[in-house]
Coordinates of C-alpha atoms and ligand atoms in Angstrom, one line a residue:
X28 CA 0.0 0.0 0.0
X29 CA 1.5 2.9 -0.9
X30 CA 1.5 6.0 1.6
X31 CA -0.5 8.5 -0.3
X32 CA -0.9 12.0 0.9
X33 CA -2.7 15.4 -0.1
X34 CA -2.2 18.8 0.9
X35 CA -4.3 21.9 0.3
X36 CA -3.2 25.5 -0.2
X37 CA -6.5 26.4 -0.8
X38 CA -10.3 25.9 -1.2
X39 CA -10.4 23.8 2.2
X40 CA -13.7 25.1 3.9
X41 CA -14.2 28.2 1.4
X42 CA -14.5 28.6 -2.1
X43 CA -11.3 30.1 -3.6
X44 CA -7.3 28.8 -4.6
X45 CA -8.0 25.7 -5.0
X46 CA -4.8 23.8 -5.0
X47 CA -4.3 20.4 -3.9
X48 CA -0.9 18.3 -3.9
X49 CA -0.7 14.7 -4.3
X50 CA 2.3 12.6 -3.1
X51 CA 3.8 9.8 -1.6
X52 CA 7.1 9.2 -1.3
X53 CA 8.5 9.3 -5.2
X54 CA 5.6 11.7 -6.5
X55 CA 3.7 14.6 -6.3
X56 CA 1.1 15.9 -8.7
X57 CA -0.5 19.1 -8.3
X58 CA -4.2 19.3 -8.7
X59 CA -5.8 23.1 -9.7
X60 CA -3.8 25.8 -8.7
X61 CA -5.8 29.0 -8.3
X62 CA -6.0 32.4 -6.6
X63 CA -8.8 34.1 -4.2
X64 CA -10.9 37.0 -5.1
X65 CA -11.3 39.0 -2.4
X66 CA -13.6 41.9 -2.3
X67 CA -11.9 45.5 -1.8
X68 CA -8.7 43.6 -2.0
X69 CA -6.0 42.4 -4.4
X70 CA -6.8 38.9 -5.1
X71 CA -4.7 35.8 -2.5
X72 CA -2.6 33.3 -3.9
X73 CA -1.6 29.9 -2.1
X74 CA 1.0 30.0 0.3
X75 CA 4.2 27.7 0.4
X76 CA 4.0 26.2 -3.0
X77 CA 8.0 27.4 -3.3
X78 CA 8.7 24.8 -1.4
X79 CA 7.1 22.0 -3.5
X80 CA 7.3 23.4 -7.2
X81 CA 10.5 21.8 -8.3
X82 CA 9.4 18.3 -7.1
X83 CA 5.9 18.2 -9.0
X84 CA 6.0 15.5 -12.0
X85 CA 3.2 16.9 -13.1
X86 CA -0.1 20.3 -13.0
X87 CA -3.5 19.3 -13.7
X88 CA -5.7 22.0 -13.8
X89 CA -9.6 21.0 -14.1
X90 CA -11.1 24.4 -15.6
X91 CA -10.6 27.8 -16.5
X92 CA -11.7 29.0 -13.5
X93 CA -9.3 31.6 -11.9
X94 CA -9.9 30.4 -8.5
X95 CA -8.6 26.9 -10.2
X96 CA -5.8 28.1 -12.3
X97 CA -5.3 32.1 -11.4
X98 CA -1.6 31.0 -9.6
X99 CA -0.6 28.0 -12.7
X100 CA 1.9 30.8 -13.8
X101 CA 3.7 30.9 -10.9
X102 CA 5.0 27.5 -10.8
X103 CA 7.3 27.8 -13.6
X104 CA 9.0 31.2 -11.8
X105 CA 9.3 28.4 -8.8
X106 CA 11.3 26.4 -11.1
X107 CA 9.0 23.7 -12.2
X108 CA 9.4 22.0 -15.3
X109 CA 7.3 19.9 -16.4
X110 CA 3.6 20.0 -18.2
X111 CA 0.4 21.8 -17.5
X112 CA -2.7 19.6 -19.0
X113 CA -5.8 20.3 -19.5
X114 CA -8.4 19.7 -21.8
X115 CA -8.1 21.9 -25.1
X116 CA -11.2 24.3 -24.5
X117 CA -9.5 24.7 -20.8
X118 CA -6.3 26.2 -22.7
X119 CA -8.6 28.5 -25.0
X120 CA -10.2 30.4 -22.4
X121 CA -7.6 30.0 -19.5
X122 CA -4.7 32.2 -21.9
X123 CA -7.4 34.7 -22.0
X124 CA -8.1 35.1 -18.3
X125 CA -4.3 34.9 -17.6
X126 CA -3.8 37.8 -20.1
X127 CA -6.9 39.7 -18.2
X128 CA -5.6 39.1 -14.8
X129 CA -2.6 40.4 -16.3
X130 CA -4.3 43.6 -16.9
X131 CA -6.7 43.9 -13.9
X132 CA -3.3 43.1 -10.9
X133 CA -0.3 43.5 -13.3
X134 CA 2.9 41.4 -12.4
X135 CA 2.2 40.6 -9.3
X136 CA 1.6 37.6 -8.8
X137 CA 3.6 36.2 -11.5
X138 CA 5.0 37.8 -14.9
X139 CA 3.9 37.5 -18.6
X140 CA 7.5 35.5 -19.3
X141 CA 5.7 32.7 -16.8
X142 CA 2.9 33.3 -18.9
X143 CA 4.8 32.3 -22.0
X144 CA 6.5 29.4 -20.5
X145 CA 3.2 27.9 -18.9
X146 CA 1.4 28.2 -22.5
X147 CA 4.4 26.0 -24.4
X148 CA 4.3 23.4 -21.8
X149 CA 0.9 22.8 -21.9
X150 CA -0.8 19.6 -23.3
X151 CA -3.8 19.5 -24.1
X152 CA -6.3 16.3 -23.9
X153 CA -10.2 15.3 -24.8
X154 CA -12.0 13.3 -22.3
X155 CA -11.8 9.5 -22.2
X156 CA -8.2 9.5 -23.0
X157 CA -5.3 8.1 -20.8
X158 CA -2.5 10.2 -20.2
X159 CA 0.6 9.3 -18.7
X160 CA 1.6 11.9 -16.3
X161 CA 4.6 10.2 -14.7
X162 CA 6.4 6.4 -13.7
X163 CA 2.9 4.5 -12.6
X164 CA 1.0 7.0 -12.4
X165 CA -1.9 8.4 -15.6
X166 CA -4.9 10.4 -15.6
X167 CA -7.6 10.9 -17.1
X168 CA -10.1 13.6 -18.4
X169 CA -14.2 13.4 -17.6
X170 CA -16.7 15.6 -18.5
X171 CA -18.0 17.7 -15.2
X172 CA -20.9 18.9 -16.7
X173 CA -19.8 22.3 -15.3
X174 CA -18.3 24.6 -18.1
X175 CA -17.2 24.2 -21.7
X176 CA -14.2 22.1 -21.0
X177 CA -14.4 21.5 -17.5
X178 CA -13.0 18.3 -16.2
X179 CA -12.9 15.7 -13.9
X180 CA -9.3 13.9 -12.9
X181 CA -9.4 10.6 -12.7
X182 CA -5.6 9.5 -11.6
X183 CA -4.6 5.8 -11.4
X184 CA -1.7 5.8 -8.8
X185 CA -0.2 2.6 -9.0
X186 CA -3.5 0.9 -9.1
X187 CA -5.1 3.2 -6.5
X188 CA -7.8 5.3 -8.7
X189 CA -7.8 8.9 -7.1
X190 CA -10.8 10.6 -8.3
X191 CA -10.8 14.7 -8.1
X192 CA -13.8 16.3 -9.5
X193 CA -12.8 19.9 -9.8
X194 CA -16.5 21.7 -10.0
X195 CA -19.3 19.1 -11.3
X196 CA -23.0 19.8 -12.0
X197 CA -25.6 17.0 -12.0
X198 CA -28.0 18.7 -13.7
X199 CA -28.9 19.5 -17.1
X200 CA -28.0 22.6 -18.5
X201 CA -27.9 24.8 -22.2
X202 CA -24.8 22.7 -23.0
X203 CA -24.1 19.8 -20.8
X204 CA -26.4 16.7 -19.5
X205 CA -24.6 16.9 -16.1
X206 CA -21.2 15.1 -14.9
X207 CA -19.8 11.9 -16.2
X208 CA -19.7 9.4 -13.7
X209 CA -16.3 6.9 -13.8
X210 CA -17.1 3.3 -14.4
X211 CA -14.8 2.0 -11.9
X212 CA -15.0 1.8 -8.7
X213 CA -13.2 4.9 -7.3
X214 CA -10.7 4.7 -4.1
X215 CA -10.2 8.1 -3.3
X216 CA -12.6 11.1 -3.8
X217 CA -12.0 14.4 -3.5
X218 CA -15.1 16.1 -4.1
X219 CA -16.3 19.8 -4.1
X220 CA -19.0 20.7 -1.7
X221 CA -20.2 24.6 -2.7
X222 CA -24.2 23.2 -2.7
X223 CA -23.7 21.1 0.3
X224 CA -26.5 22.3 1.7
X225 CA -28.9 23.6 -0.9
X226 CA -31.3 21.7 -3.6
X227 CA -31.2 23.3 -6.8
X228 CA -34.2 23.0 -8.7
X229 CA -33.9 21.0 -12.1
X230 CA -33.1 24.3 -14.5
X231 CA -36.0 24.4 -16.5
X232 CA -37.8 25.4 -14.2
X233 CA -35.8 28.5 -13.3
X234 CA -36.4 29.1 -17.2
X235 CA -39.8 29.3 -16.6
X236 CA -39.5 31.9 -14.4
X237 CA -36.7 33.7 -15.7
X238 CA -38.4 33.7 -19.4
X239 CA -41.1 35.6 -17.4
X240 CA -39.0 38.0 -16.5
X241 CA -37.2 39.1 -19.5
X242 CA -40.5 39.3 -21.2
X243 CA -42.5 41.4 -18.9
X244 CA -39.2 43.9 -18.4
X245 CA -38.7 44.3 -21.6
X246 CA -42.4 44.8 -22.7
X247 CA -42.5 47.6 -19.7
X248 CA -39.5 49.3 -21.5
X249 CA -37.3 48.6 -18.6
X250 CA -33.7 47.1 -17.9
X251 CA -33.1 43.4 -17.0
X252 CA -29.0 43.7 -15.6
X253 CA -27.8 40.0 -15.8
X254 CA -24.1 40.7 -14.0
X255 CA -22.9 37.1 -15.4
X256 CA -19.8 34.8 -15.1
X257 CA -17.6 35.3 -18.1
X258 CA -16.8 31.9 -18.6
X259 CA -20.0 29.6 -18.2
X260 CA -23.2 31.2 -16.8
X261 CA -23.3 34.2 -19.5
X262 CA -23.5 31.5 -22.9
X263 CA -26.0 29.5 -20.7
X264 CA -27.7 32.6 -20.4
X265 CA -27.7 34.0 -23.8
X266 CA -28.7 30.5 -24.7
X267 CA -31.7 30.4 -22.4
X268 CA -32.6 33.6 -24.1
X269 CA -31.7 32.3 -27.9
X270 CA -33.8 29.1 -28.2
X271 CA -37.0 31.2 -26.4
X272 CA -38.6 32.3 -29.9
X273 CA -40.9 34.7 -28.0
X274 CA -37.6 36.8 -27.2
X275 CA -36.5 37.1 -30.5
X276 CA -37.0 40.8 -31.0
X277 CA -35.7 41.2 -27.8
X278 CA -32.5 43.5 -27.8
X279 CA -30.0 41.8 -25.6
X280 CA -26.5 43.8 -25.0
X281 CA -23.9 42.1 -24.1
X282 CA -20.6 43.8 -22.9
X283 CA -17.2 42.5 -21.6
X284 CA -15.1 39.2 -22.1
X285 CA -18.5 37.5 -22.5
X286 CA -17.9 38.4 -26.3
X287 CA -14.9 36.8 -26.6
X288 CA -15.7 33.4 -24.3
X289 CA -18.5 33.0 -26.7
X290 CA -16.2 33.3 -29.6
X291 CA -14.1 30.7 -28.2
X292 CA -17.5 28.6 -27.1
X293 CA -18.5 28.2 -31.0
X294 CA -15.6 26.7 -32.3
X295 CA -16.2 23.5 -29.6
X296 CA -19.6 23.0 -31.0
X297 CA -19.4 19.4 -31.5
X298 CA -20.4 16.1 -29.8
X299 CA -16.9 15.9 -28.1
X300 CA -17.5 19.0 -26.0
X301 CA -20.8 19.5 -25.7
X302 CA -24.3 17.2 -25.6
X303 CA -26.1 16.2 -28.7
X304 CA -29.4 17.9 -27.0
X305 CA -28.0 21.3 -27.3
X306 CA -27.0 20.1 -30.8
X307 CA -30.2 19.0 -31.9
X308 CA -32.0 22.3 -30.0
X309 CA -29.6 24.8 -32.0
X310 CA -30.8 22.8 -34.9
X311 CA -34.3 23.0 -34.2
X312 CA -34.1 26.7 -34.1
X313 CA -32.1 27.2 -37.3
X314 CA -29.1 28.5 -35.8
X315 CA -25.5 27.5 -36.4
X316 CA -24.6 29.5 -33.5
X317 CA -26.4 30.6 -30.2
X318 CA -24.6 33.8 -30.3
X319 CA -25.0 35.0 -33.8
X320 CA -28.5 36.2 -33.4
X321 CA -29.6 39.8 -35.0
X322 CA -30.9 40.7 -31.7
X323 CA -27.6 39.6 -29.9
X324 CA -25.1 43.0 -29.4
X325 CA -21.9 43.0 -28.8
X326 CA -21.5 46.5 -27.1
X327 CA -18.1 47.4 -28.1
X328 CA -19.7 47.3 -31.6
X329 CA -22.0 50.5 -30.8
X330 CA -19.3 52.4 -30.0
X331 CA -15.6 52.8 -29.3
X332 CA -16.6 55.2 -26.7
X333 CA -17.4 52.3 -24.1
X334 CA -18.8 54.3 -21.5
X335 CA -20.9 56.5 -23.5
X336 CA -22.5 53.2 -25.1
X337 CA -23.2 51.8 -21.9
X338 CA -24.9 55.1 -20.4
X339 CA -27.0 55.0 -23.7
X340 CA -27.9 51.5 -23.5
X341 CA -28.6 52.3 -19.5
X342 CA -31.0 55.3 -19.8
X343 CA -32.8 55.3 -23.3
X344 CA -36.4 54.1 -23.2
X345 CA -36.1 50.8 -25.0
X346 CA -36.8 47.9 -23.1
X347 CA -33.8 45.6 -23.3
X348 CA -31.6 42.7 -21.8
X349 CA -28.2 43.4 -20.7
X350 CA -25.7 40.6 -20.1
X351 CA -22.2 41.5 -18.3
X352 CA -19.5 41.1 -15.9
X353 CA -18.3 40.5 -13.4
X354 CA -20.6 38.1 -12.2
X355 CA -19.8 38.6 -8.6
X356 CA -20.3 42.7 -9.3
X357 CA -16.7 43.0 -8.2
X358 CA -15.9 45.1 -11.4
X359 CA -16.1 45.0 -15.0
X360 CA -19.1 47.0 -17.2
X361 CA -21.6 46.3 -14.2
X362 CA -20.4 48.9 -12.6
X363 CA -21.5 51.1 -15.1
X364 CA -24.7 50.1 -15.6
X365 CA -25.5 49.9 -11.7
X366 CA -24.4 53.7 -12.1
X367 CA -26.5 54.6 -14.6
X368 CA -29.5 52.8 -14.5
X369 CA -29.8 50.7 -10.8
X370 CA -31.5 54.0 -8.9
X371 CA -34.4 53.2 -11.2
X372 CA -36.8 50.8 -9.2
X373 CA -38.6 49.6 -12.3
X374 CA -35.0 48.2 -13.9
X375 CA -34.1 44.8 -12.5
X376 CA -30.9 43.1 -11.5
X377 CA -30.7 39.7 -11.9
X378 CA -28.7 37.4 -10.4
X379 CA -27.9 34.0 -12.3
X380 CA -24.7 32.8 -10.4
X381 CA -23.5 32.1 -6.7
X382 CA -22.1 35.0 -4.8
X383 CA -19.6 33.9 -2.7
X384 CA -19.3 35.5 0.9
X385 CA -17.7 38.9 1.1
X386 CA -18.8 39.9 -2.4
X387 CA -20.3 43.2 -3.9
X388 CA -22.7 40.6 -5.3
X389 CA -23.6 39.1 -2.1
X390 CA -24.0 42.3 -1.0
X391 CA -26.3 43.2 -2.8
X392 CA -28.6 39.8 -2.9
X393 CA -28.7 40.4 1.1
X394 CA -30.1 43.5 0.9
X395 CA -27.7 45.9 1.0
X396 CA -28.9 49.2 -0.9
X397 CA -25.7 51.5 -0.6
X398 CA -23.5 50.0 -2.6
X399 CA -19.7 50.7 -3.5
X400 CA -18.8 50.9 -7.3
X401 CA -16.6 52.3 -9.4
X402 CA -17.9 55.2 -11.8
X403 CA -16.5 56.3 -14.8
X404 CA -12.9 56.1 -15.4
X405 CA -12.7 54.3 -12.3
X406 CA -14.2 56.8 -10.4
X407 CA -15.0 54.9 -6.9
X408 CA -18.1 56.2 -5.6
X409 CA -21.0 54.7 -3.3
X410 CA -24.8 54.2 -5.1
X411 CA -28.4 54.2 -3.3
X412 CA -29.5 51.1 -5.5
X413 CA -33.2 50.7 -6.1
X414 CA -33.8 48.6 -8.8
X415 CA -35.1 45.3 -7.9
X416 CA -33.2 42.4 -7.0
X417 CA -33.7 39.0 -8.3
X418 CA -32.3 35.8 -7.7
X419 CA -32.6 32.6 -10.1
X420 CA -31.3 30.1 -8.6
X421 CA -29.3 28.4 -11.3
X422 CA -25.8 26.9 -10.5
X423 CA -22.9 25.2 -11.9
X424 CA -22.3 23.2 -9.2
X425 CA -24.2 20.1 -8.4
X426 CA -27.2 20.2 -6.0
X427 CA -26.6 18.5 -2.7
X428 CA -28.6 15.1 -4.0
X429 CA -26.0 15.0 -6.7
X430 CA -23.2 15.1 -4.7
X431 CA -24.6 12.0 -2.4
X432 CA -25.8 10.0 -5.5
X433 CA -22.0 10.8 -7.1
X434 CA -20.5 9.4 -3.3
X435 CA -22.8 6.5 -3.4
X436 CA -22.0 5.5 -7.2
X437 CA -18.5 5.8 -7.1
X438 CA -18.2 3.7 -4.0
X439 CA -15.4 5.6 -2.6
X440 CA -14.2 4.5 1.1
X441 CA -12.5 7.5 1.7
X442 CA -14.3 11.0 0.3
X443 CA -12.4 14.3 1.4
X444 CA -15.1 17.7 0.8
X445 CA -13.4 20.3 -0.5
X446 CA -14.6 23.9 -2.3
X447 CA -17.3 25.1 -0.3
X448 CA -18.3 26.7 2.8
X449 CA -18.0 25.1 6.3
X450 CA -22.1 25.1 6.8
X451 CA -22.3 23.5 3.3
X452 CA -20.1 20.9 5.0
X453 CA -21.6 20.0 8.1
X454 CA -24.6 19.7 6.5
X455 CA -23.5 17.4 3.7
X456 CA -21.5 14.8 6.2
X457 CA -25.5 14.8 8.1
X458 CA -27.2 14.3 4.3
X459 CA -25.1 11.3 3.3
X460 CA -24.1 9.8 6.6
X461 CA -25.8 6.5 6.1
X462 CA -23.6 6.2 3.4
X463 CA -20.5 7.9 3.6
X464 CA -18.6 9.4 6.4
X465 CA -16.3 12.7 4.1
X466 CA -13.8 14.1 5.8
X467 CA -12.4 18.0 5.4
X468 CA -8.9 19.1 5.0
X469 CA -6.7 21.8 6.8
X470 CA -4.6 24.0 4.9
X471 CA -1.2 23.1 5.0
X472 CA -1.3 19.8 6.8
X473 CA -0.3 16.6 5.0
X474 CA -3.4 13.9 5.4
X475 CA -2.8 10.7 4.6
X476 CA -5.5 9.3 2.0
X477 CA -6.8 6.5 2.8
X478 CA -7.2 4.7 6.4
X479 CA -4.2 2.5 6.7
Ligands
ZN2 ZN1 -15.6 26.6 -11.7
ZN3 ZN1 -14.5 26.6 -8.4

């Protein structure tokens, strides 16, 4: 039995950095490798990964996700030197929110050389394919169900299958049919826990609901303000809105990186990346693309004048959709449109995505009306918001059933939770005790993997 070992730098009983180390005595493969947001603050990276850099074999990194990959960079300045891998949509839209961090924090967690190295080490891989990441030891790619590209890592350690799921959804969604389960019998699982203790309802019907919405808004003249994820819950979005036919006429603005992740999003649309269903539904509908719609606009092509577009957009009388970052409200094009148009208690906000702890975003969703922003030019300034606040629940992150039913079918002996809030926790260990007994981790402390 070999004396396996992980230890977390991040993402222990909070969401944020994940990064998770792997070793026994010959190995150690590094599992995500991310940096915190953290509101009013410069964003966190792990701590003491200096000290394990140069012995790594190998970096997995699940998604694009900053909080997943936001620190990646770093390990080459720490002298590593072997291969990134990830799956091939992962590298697409990871370079681009490397090169944005880039521009939003500068050099300081790492420098654009890194940058350069990381990109020409990395190997790219589709699901279902066995890569060989070191002596006895490969790993594997599954679809999480989560965002375009996301996967799961299925390592075989010498015969010991080590299962970590990055962020997995169970439920159906615009583009996936929820996670891919392993067909073996897993030993180890290291599972994320951000709905621990929530049920998500099945997604269509938050459609319902949200269709509603948009229409009666919109036929009012008012503002729906969608602050979105750049990567994940603004194409589900737009796609929500795209196969509706009754919202066809409907203008929907959409400003910020969104543009370009949905670039990147249609040249994966195939079978190998995404279901057949949302195939067959684009299909249906006549349209090569979800995005290319004539009531889809890109804001930056109104104007070069960004802010002046926006304020347009914000205050003429036309009843529209507007679909932006950030999704947490902690910057990005938002900002602008909660300036301009969130005093106006007929205009909407809707919010689509979790908001972590600490955020503008959660801020806002718990009732907070004075809210801190910043204006034009990066202006900071405090708001009286009055617009009304929604919240659909969707999520990319499995409901609390699907993270049992993924313990229970993998028949994993020993499941660490990791990559979600300490409540979430507690409450999951009560939800699947008659079947599993998870465990937690501490930052920083080596725990052994399975029971000896
Ligand atoms: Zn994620
Ligand atoms: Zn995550």
């Amino acid at each position: 039995m070999n004396n396996l070992h992980i230890t977390a730098y991040g993402a222990t009983d909070f969401v944020g950095r994940s990064s998770f180390v792997i070793g026994d005595k010959d190995h150690n493969v590094m599992l995500d490798c991310g940096i915190q947001l953290i509101p009013d603050k410069l964003s966190e990276a792990p701590k003491g990964l200096e000290k394990i850099a140069q012995n790594l074999d190998a970096v997995i990194l699940s998604h694009a996700h900053i909080d997943h990959t936001g620190y990646a960079p770093k390990m080459v300045d720490f002298g590593y030197e072997g291969n990134y891998f990830m799956t091939q949509p992962t590298k697409d839209i990871v370079y681009r929110l490397w090169m944005d961090h880039l521009k939003i924090e500068g050099e300081r967690h790492w420098r654009e050389d890194d940058l350069d190295q990381t990109y020409t080490k990395t190997k790219t891989f589709e699901y279902r394919k066995k890569i060989k990441i070191a002596d006895g030891i490969t790993a594997e790619f599954l679809n999480a169900g989560h965002v375009l590209g996301a996967a799961q890592v299925l390592l075989d350690w010498e015969g010991t299958l080590i299962l970590y799921t990055g962020d997995i959804n169970d439920r159906v969604t615009p583009m996936f049919d929820g996670y891919d389960l392993p067909e073996e019998d897993i030993d180890i699982l290291i599972i994320e826990s951000t709905n621990g203790d929530r049920y998500v309802p099945e997604r269509y019907k938050i459609d319902i609901g949200f269709r509603m919405i948009a229409k009666q808004t919109v036929e009012e003249g008012h503002k729906l303000l969608l602050p979105s994820f750049a990567v994940g819950r603004s194409q589900e979005t737009l796609i929500t809105l795209a196969l509706d036919p009754d919202l066809d006429n409907v203008p929907v603005y959409i400003d910020g990186m969104i543009n370009t992740m949905n670039m990147i999003t249609e040249a994966y649309l195939s079978e190998k990346w995404v279901s057949k269903r949302f195939l067959d539904n684009l299909k249906e509908r006549g349209l090569v693309s979800p995005f290319k719609k004539e009531n889809f606009i890109p804001v930056s092509s109104i104007s070069d004048k960004r802010y002046r577009a926006r304020k347009y957009i914000a205050t003429n009388k036309e009843g529209s959709i507007i679909v932006t970052t950030s999704g947490m409200v902690m910057g990005g094009p938002i900002h602008s449109y909660l300036d301009y148009c969130g005093w106006k208690k007929e205009n909407i906000i809707g919010f689509t995505g979790y908001q972590v702890q600490g955020t503008t975003g959660r801020e806002i969703v718990d009732g907070e009306n004075k809210i801190k922003i910043f204006g034009d030019r990066y202006q900071p300034k405090t708001i009286d918001l009055k617009a009304q606040i929604m919240k659909f629940p969707y999520s990319g992150h499995s409901s609390v059933e699907g993270l049992k039913r993924y313990m229970h079918e993998s028949k994993a002996e020993n499941i660490f939770l990791v990559h979600g809030e300490k409540r979430n926790q507690d409450y999951i260990m009560d939800f699947v005790k008659d079947i599993a007994s998870p465990k937690t981790l501490n930052e920083h402390e080596k725990t052994p993997l399975m029971d000896n």
